[in-house]
XYZ file of C-alpha atoms in Angstrom:
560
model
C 155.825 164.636 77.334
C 153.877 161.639 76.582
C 154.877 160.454 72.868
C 154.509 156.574 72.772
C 157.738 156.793 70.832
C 160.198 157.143 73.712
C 156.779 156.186 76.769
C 157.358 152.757 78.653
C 153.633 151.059 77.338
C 154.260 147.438 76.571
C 150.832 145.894 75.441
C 150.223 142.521 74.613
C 147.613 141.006 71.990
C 146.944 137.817 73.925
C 145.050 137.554 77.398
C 148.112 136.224 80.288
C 147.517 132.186 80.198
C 146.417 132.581 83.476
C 143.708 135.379 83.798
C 140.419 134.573 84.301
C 139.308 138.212 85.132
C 138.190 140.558 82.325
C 140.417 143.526 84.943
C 143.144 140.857 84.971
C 143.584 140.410 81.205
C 142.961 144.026 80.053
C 145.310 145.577 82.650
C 148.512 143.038 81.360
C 147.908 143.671 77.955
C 147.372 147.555 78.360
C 150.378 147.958 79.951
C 149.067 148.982 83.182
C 150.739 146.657 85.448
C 153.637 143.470 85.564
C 153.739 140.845 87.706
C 156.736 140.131 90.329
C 155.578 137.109 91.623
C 152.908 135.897 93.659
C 150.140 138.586 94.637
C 152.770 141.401 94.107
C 152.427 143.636 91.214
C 154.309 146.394 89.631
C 152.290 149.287 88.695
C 154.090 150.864 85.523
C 153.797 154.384 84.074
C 149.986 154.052 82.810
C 148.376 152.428 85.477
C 150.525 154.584 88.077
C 149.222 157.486 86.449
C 145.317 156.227 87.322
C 145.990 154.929 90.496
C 146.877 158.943 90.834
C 144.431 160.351 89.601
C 142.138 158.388 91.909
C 144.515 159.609 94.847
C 144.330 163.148 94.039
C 140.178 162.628 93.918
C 140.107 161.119 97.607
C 142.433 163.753 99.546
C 140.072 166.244 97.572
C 137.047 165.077 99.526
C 138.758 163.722 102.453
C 140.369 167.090 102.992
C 136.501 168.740 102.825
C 135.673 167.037 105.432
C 138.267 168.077 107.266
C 140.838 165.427 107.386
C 144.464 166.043 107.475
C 146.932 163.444 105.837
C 150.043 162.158 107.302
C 152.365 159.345 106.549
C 153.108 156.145 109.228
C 155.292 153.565 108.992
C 154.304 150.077 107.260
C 157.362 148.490 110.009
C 155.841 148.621 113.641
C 156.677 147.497 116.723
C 154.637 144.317 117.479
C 153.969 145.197 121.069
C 151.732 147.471 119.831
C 149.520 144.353 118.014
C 149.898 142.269 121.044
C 148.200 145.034 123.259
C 145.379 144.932 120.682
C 144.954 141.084 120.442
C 145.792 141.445 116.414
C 149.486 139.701 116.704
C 147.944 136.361 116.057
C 146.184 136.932 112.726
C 147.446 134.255 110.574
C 147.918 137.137 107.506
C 149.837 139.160 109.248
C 153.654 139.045 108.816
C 156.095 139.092 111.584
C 159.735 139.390 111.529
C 162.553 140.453 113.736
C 165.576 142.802 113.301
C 169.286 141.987 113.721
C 168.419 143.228 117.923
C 166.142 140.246 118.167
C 163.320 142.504 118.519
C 159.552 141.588 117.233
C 157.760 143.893 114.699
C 154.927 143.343 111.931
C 154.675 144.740 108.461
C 151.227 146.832 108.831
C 148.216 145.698 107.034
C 146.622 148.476 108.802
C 147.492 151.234 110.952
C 145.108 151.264 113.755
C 147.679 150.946 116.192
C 149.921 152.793 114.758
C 147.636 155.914 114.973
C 146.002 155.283 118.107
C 149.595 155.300 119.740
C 150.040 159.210 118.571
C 147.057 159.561 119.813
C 147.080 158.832 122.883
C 150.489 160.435 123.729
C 149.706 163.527 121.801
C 145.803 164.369 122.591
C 145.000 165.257 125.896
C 141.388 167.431 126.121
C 138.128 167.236 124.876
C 138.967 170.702 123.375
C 141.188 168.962 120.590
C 138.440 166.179 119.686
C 136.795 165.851 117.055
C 139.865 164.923 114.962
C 140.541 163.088 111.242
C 143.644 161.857 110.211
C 144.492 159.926 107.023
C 146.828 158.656 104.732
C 147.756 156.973 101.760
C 150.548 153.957 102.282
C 151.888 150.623 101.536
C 150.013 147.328 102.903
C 150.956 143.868 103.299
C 149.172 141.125 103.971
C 150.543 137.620 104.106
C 147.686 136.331 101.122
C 147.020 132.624 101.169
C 145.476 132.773 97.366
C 146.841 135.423 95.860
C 144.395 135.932 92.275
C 142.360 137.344 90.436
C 145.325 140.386 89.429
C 145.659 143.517 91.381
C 142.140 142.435 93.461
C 143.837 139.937 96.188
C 147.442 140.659 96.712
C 150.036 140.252 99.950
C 151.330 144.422 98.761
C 148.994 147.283 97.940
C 148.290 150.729 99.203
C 145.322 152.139 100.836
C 144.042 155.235 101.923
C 143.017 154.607 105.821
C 141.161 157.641 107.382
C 140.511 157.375 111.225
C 138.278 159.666 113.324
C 138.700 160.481 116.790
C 135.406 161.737 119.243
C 134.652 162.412 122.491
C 131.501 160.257 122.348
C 129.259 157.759 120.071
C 127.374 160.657 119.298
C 130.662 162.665 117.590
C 131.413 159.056 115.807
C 128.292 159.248 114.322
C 128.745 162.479 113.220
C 132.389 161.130 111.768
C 130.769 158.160 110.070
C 128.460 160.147 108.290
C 130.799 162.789 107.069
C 133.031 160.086 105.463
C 129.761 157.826 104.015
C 129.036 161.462 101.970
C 133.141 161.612 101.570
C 132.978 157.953 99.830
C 129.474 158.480 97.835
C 131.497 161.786 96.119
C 134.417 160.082 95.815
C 132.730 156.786 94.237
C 130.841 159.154 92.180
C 133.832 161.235 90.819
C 135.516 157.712 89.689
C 132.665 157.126 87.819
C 131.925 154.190 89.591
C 128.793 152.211 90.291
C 128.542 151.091 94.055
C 126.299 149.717 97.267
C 126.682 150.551 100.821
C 126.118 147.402 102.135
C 125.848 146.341 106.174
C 128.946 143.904 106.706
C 130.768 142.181 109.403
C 133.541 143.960 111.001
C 135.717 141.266 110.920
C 139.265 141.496 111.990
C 138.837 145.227 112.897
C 136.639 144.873 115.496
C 134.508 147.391 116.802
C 130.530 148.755 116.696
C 129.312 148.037 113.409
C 130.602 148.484 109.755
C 129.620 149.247 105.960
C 131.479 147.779 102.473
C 131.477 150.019 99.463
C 130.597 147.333 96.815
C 131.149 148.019 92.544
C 128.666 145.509 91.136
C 130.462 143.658 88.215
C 129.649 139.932 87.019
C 133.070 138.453 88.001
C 132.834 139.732 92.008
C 134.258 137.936 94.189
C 131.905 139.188 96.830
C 127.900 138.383 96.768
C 125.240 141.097 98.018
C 122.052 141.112 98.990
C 119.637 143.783 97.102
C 115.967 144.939 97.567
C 114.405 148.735 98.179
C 115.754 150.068 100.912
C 118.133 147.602 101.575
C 121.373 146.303 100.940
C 123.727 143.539 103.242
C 126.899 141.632 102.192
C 125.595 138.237 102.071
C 127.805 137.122 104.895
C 125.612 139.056 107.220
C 122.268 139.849 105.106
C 119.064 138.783 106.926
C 115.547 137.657 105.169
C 112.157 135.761 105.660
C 113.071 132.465 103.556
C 110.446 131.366 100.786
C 107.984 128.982 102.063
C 108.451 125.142 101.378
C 105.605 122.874 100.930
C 106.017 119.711 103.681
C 105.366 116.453 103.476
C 102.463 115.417 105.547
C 103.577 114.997 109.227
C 103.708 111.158 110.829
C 103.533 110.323 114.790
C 106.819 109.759 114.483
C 109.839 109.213 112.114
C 110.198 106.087 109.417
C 113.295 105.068 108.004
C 113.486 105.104 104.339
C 115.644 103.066 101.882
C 118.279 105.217 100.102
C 120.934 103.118 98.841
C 124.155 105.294 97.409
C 121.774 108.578 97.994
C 123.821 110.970 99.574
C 123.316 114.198 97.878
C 120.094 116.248 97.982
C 119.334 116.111 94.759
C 119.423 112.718 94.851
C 117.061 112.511 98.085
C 114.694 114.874 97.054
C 114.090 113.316 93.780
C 113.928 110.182 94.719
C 111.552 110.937 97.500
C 109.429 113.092 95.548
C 109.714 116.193 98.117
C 110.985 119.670 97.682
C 115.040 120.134 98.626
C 113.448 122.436 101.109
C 112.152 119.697 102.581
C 115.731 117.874 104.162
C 117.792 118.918 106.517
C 121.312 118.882 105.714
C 123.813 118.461 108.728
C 126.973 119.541 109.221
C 129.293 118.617 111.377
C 132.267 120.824 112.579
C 134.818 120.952 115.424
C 134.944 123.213 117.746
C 137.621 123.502 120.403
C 137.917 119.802 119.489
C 134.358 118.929 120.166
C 132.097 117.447 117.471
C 129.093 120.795 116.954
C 125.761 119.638 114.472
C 124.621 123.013 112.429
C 121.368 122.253 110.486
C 119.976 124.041 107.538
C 117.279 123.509 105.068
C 118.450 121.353 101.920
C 117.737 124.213 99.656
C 119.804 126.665 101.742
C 123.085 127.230 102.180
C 125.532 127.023 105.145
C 126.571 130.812 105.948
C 130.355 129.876 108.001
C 130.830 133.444 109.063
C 127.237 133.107 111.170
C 127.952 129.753 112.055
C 131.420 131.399 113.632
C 129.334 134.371 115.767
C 126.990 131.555 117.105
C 129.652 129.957 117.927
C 131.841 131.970 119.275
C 135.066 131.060 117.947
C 136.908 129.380 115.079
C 135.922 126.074 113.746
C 136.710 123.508 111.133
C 134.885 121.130 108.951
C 134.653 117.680 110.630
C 136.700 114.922 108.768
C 134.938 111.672 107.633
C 136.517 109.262 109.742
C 135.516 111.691 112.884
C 132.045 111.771 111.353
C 132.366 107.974 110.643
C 133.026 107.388 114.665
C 130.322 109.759 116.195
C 127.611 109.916 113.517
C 127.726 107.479 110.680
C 128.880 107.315 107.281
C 128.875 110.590 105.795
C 125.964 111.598 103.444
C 123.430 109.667 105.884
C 123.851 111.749 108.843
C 121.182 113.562 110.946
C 120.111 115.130 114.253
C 118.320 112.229 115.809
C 120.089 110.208 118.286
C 123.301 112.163 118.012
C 124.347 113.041 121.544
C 125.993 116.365 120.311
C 124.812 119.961 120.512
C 122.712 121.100 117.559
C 122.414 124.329 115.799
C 119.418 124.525 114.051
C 118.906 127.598 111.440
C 115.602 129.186 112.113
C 114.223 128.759 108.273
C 114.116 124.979 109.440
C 109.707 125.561 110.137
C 107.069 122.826 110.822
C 107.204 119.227 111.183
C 107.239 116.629 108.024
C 111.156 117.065 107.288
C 113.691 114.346 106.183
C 117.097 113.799 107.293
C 119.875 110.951 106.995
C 119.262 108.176 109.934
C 122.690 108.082 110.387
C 123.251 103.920 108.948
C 124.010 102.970 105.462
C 121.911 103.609 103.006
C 119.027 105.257 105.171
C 116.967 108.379 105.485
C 114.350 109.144 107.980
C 111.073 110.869 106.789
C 108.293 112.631 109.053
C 110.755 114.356 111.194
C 109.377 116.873 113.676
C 112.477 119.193 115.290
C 111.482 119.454 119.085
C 109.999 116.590 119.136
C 112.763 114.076 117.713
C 115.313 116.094 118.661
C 116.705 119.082 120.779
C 118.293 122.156 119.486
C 119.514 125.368 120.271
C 117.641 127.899 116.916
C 120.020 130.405 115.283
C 120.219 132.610 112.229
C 122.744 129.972 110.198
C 121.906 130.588 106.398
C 122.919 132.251 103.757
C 120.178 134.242 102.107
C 119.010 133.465 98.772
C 117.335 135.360 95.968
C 113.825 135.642 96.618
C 113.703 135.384 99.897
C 111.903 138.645 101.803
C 113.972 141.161 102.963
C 113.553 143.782 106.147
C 110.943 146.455 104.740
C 109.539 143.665 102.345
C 110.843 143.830 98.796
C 112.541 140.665 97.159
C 115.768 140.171 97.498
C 118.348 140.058 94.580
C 121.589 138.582 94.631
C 124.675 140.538 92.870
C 128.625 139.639 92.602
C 130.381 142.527 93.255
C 134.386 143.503 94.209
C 134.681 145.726 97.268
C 136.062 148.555 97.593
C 135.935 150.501 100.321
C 135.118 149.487 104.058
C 134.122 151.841 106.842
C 134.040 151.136 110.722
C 132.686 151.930 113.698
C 135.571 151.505 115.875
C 134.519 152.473 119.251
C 137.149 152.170 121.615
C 138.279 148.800 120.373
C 141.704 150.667 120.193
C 141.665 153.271 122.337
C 141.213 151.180 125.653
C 143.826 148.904 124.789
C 146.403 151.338 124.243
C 145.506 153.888 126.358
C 144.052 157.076 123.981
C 142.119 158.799 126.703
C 141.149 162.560 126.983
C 139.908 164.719 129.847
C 136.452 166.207 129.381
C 135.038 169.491 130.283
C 134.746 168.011 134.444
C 138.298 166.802 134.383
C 137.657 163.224 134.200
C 139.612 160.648 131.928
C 137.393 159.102 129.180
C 138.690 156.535 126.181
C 138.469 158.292 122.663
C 135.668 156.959 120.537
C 137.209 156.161 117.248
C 136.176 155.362 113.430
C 138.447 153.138 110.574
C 137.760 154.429 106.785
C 139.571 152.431 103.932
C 139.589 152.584 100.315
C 141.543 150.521 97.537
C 142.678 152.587 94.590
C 143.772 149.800 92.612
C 140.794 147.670 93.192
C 138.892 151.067 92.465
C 140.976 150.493 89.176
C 140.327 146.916 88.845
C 136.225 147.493 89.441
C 135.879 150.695 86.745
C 137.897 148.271 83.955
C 135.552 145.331 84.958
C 132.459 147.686 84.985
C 133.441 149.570 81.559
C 135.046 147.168 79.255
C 133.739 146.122 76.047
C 135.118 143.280 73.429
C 137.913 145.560 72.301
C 139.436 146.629 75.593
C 139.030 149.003 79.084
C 136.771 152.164 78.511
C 137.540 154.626 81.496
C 135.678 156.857 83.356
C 137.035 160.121 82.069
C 137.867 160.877 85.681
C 140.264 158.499 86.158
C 141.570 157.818 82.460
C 145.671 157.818 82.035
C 144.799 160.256 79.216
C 142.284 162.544 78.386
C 142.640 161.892 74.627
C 144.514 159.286 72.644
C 146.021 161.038 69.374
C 147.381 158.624 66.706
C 149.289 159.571 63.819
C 148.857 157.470 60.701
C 151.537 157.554 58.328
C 155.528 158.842 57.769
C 157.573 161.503 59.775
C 157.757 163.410 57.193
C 154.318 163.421 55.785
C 151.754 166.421 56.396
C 150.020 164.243 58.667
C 152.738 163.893 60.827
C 152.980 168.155 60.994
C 149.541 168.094 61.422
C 149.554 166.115 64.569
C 152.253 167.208 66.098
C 150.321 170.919 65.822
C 147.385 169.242 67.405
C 149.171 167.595 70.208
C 151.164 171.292 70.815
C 147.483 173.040 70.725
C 145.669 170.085 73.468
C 148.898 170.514 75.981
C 148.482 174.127 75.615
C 144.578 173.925 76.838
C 145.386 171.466 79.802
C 144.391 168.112 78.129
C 146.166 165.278 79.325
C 147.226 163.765 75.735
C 149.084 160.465 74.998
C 150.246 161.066 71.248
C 151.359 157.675 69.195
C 154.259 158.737 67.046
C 155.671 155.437 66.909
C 156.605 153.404 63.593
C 153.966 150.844 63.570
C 151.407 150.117 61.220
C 147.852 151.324 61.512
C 146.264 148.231 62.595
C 148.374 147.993 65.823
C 148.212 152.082 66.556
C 144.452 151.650 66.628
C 144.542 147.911 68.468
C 146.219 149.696 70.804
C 144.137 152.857 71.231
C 140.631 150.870 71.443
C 142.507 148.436 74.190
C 143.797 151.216 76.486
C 140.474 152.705 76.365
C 141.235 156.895 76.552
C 138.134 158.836 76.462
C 138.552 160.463 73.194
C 140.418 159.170 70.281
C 141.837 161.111 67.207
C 143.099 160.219 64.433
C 145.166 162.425 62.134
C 145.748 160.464 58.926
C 146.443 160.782 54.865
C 143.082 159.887 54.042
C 140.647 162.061 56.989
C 143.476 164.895 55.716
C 142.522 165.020 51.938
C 138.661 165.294 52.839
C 139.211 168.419 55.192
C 139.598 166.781 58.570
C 140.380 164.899 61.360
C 139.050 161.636 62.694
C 137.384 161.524 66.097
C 135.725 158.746 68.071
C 134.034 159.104 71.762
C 135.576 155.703 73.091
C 132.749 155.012 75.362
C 129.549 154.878 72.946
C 131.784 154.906 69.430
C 130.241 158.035 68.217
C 132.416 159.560 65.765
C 132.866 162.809 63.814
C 135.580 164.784 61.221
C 136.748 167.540 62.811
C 138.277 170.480 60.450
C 142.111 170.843 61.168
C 141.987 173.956 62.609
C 139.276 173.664 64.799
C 140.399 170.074 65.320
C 141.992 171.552 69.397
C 138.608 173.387 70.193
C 136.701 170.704 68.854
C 138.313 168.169 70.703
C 137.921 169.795 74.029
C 133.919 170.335 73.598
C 133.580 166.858 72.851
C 135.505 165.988 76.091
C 133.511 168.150 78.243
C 130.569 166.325 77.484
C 131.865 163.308 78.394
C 131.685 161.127 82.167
């Protein structure tokens, strides 16, 4: 029974002081979810009942493809990390028990199911396999923000496939990217498969499942036929007009010029036309990465050419091997030197690393030595692979698939004997997918000024019905015959009995955003009907009472 009268649904008419996401806000004040404390949220009876229905749609399509969902433990054994090189990561949290004895809190279960694995699967005849489940995470969360989106506790549904060869993960990848576009597509959500980094996973190669919203914390990279997270996107740049080249560089008066902006327009050249240098430690040795002024530093490139981690240098280290800071450059700095490959032609300008100085006419190769690299960031505009223009979007993600290989299965051992007898390591794939930040992306992607519109897929309730009026009145009887008649048929029905005024019944059904609203009132009643409003486009009609129920459901089958 779902009368608002006796249902745990405490809404709120002001945004949380501090929300700065539309999901945020509308979430709080629906009642969806509470706050514990730092990046750890309490989902209460509303929002639990989406996150649900979002479940029940993945192990729908999951189990098509043949998966088969089991439960592991978020408490594991941290030998089991150590073995895979994963113990160190500075999110994950460690603990020991009364015995002394290490173990992590699971952010994922790779290990976890790889272990099974290999003690349980022994010949090629059991491979191909899928296993999945749905389960607590936790991730030790520097910033926790931005609501239910980055959190240190939420629960994912982690698929992983097991094959004999590349050729069977292949086969696994693709049966899960058709899993996730159905799945996507049943939540009513908008999303890119975008190339991405695999990160702390590891492995072959990998894909994020992207929901395009204006408040993303993520950027991607858009043309036809293509789609990257920005961290890893590739593109031709956009030409930049030079100035003419000299025989060799001339220092330039720039006194308190230390920003681009300020260079460029000072100089009269395009931003294009600096170099901007960065220096950043590495294994406590000073590294200069270059890129064009009007570019941007991309840091997870910058790591893969290096190699390693890294850290902004500080400005009395710059100070000592350089120069002051904002009048730096390549030339004469005895250091190695990344320079991005956008940085073309000869006629640049760069800081002459003194006070107050710039250098014009500079020619890379010739006034310096470099080692070229793909360090940018791509930028709308530039010319994507196949051609077309790229566009940049913000977007949340949610979902991430891997290519795996046997970046487990060595480690730990998950081997099989093939058809000749001999021992091979499993090929494996990682699938993930957020339900709540599924949730998050559909509010963010559907709300309007009033409040969340669902997806009718994934709405706590099919229909909101609100009674206007006394207990005892005949709209009260009427409603209450209504909400017996849409149980009956199968709808999923939250019915506002309460004793509250009109203004906050209907505040309250336009903010939690139910597909269908109806409204059974004194008014609607003495012209013959019932009041009924399609939440997501505000089309509304009078239904007659008594074929108010029937009504009702046709208008809900034609809606997403």
């Amino acid at each position: 029974m779902t009368r608002l009268a006796e249902y745990f649904l405490p809404t709120l008419r002001e945004d949380p002081a501090d929300a700065e996401w539309t999901s945020h806000k509308l979430m709080v004040r629906a009642g969806l979810v509470r706050q514990l404390g730092a990046g750890l949220w309490t989902w209460l009876p509303s929002g639990y009942r989406v996150i649900k229905r979002i479940e029940a749609i993945i192990r729908s399509e999951l189990d098509a493809i043949g998966g088969q969902e089991m439960l592991m433990p978020v408490l594991q054994p941290a030998e089991l990390w150590r073995r895979t090189g994963r113990y160190e990561i500075e999110e994950l949290f460690k603990l020991r028990d009364r015995k002394d004895a290490d173990f992590v809190l699971a952010m994922t279960h790779e290990e976890n199911v790889t272990y099974h694995v290999s003690h349980d699967v022994r010949s090629y005849r059991e491979l191909p396999l899928i296993l999945y489940h749905l389960q607590t995470k936790e991730r030790d969360e520097p910033r926790p923000r931005a609501g239910v989106l980055r959190v240190r506790e939420f629960t994912m549904k982690d698929s992983y496939s097991f094959d004999r060869d590349t050729e069977g993960l292949d086969r696994s990848y693709e049966l899960h990217i058709e899993a996730y576009d159905r799945i996507f597509d049943r939540c009513g959500l908008r999303t890119y498969r975008v190339e991405s980094d695999v990160g702390m996973m590891g492995g072959l190669g990998a894909h994020d499942y992207m929901a395009p919203c204006a408040a993303g914390e993520n950027e991607i990279a858009l043309a036809p036929g293509y789609a990257a997270d920005v961290e890893v996107a590739v593109a031709d740049p956009q030409p930049v007009e030079l100035p003419p080249p000299l025989d060799e560089p001339r220092r330039v008066p720039t006194p308190e010029l230390t920003t681009v902006e300020e260079v460029s327009g000072t100089l009269g050249v395009p931003a294009g036309a600096l170099i901007k240098a960065m220096p950043v430690i590495v294994n406590e040795r000073m590294v200069l990465a270059l890129v064009r002024g009007d570019h941007r530093l991309n840091e997870l490139k910058l790591r893969h050419a290096l190699g390693t981690e890294f850290r902004a240098a500080h400005p009395e280290e710059i100070e000592a091997q350089l120069g002051p800071p904002g009048f730096i450059g390549p030339i004469g700095a005895e250091l190695p030197i990344l320079k991005d490959a956008a940085i073309e032609g000869d006629g640049y300008v760069c800081g002459a690393n003194e006070p107050d100085a710039h250098l014009i006419g500079v020619a890379p190769g010739r006034d310096f030595n470099f080692e070229e690299v793909d360090l940018r960031s791509v930028e709308a505009g530039d010319i994507a692979p196949g051609g077309g223009r790229i566009e940049l979007q913000r977007a949340i993600e949610v979902a991430g698939i891997f290519k795996l290989g046997t970046r487990y299965s060595e480690p730990l051992g998950a081997t099989y004997l093939d058809e000749r007898g001999e021992e091979r390591p499993i090929v494996m794939g990682s699938y993930g997918i957020g339900p709540a930040r599924t949730v998050a992306a559909a509010v963010e992607q559907g709300a309007d000024d009033k409040g969340i519109v669902w997806p009718r897929t994934i709405a706590p309730w099919d229909v909101h019905l609100v009674r206007l009026g006394k207990p005892e009145d005949e709209a009260a009887r009427t409603a209450d015959a209504l909400y017996g008649e849409l149980r009956e048929a199968g709808a999923e029905v939250l019915y506002d009995d309460r004793e509250a005024g009109p203004g906050e019944k209907l505040t309250d059904a336009e903010l939690l955003g139910c597909p269908l609203r109806l409204v059974v009132g004194k008014r609607a009643l003495a012209e013959g009907g019932v009041e009924a409003q399609i939440r997501r486009d505000g089309a509304a009609e009078r239904l007659p009472v008594a074929e108010a129920a029937k009504r009702a459901l046709e208008l809900l089958d034609g809606i997403d």
